[in-house]
Coordinates of C-alpha atoms in Angstrom, one line a residue:
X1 CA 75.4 82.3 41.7
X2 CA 75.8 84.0 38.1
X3 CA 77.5 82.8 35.6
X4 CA 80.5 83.9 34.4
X5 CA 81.0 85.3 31.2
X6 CA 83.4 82.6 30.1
X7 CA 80.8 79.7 31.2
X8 CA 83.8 78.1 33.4
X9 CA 83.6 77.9 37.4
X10 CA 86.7 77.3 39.2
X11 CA 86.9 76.7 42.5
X12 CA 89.5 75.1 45.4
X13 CA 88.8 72.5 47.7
X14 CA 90.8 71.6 51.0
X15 CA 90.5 68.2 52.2
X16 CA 93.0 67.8 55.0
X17 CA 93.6 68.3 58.9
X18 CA 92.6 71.5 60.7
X19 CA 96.0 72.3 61.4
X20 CA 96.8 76.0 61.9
X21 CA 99.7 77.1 59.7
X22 CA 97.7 75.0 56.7
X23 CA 94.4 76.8 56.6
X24 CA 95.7 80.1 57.1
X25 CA 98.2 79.2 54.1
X26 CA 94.7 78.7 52.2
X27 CA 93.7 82.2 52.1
X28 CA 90.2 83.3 52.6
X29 CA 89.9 83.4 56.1
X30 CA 89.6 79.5 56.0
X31 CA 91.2 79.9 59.8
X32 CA 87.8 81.3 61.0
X33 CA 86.5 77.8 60.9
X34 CA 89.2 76.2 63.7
X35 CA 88.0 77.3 67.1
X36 CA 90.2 79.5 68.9
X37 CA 87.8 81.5 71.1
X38 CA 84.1 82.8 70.6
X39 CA 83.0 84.9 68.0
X40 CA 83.6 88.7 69.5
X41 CA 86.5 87.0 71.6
X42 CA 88.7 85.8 68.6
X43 CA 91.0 88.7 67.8
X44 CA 92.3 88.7 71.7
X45 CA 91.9 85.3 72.2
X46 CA 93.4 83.7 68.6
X47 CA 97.1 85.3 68.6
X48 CA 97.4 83.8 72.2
X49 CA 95.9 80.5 70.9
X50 CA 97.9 80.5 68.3
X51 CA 101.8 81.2 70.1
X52 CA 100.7 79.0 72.3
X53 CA 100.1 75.6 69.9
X54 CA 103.2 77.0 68.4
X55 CA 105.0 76.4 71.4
X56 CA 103.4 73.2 72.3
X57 CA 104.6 72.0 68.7
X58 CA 107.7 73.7 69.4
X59 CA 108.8 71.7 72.4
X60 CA 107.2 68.4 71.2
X61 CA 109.1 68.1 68.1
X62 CA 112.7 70.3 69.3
X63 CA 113.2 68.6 72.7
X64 CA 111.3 65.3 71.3
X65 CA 109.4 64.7 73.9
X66 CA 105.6 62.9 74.1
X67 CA 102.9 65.4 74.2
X68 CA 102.2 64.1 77.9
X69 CA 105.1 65.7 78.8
X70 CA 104.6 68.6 76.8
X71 CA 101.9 69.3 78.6
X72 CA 102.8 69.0 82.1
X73 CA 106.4 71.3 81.5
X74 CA 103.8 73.8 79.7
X75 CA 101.7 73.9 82.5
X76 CA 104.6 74.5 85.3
X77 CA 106.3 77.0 82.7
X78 CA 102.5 79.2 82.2
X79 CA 102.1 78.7 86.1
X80 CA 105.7 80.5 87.0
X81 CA 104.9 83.3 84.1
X82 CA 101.6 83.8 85.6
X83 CA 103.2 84.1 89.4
X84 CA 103.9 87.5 89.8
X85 CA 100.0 88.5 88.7
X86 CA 98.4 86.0 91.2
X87 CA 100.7 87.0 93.8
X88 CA 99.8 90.7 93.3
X89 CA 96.4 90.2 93.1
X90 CA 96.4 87.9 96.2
X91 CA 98.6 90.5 98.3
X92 CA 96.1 93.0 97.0
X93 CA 93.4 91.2 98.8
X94 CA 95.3 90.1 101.7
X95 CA 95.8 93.2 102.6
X96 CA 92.0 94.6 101.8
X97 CA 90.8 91.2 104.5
X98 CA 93.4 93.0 107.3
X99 CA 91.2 96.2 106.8
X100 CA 88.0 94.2 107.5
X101 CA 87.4 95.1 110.6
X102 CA 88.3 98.9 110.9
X103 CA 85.2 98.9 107.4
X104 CA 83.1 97.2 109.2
X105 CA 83.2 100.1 112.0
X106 CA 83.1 102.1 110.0
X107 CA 80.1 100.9 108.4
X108 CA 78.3 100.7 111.7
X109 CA 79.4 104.4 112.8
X110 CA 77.9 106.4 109.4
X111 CA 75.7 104.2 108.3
X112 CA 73.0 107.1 108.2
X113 CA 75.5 108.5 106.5
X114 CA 77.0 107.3 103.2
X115 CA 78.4 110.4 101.9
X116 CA 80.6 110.4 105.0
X117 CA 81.1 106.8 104.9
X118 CA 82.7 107.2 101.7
X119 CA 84.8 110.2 102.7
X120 CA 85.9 107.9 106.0
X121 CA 87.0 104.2 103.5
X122 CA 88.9 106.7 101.1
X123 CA 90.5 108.1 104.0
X124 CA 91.2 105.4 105.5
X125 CA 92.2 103.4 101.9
X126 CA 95.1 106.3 101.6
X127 CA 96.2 106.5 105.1
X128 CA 96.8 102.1 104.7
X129 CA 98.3 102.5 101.2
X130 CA 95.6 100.5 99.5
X131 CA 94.0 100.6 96.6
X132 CA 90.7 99.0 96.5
X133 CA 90.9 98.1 92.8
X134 CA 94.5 97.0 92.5
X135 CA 93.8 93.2 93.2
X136 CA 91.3 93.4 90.7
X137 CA 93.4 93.7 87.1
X138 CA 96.2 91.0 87.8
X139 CA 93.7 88.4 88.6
X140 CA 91.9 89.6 85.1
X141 CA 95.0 89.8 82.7
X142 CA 95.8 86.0 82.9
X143 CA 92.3 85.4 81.5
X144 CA 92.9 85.1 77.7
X145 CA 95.9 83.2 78.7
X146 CA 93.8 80.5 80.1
X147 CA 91.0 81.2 77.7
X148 CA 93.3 80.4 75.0
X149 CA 94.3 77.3 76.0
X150 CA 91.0 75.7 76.6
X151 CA 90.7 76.6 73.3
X152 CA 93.9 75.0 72.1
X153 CA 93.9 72.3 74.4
X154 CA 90.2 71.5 73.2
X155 CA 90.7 71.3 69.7
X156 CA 93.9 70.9 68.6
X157 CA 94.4 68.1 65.9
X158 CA 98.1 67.5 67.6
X159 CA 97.1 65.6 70.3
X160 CA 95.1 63.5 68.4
X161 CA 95.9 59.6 68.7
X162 CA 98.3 60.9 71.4
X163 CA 99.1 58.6 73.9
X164 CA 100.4 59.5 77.4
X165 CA 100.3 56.8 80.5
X166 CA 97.1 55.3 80.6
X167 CA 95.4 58.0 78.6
X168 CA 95.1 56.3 74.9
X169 CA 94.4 59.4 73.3
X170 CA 95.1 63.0 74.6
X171 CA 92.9 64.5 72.6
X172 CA 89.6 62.4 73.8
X173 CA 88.0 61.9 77.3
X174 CA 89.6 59.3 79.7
X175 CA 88.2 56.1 79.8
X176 CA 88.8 55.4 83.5
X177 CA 88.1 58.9 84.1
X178 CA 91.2 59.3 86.6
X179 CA 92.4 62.4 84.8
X180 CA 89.1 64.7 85.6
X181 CA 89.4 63.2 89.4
X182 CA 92.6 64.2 89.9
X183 CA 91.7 67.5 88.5
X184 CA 88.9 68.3 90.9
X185 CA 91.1 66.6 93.8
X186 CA 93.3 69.2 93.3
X187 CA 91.1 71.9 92.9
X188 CA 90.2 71.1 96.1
X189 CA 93.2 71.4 97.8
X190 CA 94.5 74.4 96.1
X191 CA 91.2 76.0 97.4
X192 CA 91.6 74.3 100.9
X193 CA 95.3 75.7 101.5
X194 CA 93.8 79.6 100.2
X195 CA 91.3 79.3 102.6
X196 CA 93.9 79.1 105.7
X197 CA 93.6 82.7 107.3
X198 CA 90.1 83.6 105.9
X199 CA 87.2 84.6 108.0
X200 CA 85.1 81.6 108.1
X201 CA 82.3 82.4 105.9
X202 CA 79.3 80.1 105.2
X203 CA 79.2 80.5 101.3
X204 CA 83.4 80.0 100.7
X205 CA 82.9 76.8 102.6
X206 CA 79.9 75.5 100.6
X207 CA 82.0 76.8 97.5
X208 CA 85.1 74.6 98.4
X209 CA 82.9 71.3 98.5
X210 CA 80.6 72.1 95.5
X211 CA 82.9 74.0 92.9
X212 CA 85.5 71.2 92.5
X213 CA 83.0 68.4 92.2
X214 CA 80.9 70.8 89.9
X215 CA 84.3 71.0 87.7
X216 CA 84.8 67.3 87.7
X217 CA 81.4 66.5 86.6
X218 CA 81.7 68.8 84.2
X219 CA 85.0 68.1 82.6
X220 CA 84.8 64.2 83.0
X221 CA 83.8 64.6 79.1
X222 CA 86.8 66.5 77.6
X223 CA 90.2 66.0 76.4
X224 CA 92.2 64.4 78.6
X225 CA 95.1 66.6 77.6
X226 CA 93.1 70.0 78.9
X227 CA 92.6 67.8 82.0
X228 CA 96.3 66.6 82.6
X229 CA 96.8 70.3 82.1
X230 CA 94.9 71.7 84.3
X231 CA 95.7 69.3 87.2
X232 CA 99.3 70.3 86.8
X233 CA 98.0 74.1 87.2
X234 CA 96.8 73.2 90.5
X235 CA 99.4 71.1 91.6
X236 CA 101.4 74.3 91.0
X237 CA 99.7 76.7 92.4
X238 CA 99.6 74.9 95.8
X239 CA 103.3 76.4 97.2
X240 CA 102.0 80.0 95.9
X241 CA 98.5 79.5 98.2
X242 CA 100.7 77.9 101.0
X243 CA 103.0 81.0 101.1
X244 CA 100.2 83.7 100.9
X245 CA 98.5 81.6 103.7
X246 CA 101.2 81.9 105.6
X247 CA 101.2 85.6 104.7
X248 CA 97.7 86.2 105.4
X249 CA 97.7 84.7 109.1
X250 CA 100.7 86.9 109.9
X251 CA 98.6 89.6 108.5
X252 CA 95.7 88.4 111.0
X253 CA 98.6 88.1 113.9
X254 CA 100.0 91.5 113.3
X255 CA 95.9 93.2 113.3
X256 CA 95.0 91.5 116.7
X257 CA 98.3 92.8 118.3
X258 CA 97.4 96.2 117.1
X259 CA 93.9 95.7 118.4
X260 CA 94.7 94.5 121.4
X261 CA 97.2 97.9 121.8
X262 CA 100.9 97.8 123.4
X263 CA 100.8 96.4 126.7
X264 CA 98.0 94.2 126.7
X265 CA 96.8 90.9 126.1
X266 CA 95.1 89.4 123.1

């Protein structure tokens, strides 16, 4: 570093917690250095991160309740924000599953041809009023939402020394590790009630064992606070997978009647 002219350095040094609002107060960027998202990621990611920790303050300190609870009315409030997105994307595919078998004749019938094959799924997309690519975007948007919140559930200096049940500390792993089992328990069942109504299919079933213990394993180490919240997610989310199960095997009903043709059996 060269010397100034003057022969004087000056310099400023923060010694203090990582809390938001303080070390972007500092200037300099100093915020780069708390972890809200990946490099690349950070300008989406960050202004989510941030509202959201604002919130979570917010409600811990306005309605003066424990972070505990903090966390599970956050996690019902994002789930019923989040609602109408899932369900379109769900509906979306719902109703691309109904079309499964008339594709897969389709398939078989110009399958020496695939310009015609092409010609006959867009046909048919536009005759059903479906758009192949319109469950894709609602099931993508909530994304940096829950991106976000890793992040802030992760590594916010709020929860730290915050107690909540049996959980000591919100912001480190549990010690009995109930948390992270509950979490994958439920992940289980949110993904056993969507599965009601599906084609069986090898590969979902092996997924519906595997991905929740794979999730448990893996989040046995971290904060028990992203694991309460998570757990609430699912908990949640298990009316909206009942009542697009419910949907779905109407769906199936109302294609086998059709198959079947007026008149006849099924």
């Amino acid at each position: 570093m060269p010397v100034p002219p003057s022969g004087v350095f000056a310099y400023r040094l923060y010694a203090g917690a990582l809390t938001y609002p303080r070390i972007r107060a500092v200037g300099h960027d100093f915020y780069d250095i708390n972890h809200y998202g990946w490099p690349g990621f950070r300008t989406i990611i960050r202004p989510i991160a941030v509202g959201a920790r604002w919130l979570l303050v917010s409600m811990h300190e306005g309605l003066s309740l424990a972070y505990g609870m903090v966390l599970i009315l956050f996690g019902i409030m994002i789930r019923i924000v989040l609602w109408p997105l899932n369900q379109k994307g769900m509906r979306a595919s719902i109703r691309m599953q109904a079309l499964q078998p008339e594709m897969q004749r389709l398939q078989e019938r110009y399958k020496e041809d695939p310009q015609r094959l092409q010609q006959e799924m867009m046909g048919l997309y536009k005759r059903e009023g479906v758009n192949p690519f319109s469950g894709c975007w609602p099931m993508l948007l909530p994304w940096p939402v829950l991106l976000a919140l890793f992040f802030v559930l992760s590594n916010s200096i709020e929860l730290r020394g915050q107690s909540f049940l049996w959980l000591p500390d919100l912001s480190l792993k549990d010690p009995l590790f109930i948390i992270p089992v509950l979490m994958g328990g439920s992940m289980f069942a949110v993904s056993k009630v969507g599965m009601i109504g599906v084609p069986p299919n090898p590969q979902s079933k092996m997924m519906l064992y595997f991905l929740p213990v794979m999730m448990t394993v893996l989040f046995l180490n971290f904060a028990s606070g992203l694991n309460l919240y998570y757990f609430v997610q699912n908990v949640v989310s298990v009316p909206q997978q009942w009542i697009l199960a419910k949907e779905r095997l109407k769906a199936k009903g109302a294609v086998v009647v059709s198959q079947a043709g007026p008149g006849k059996k099924k």
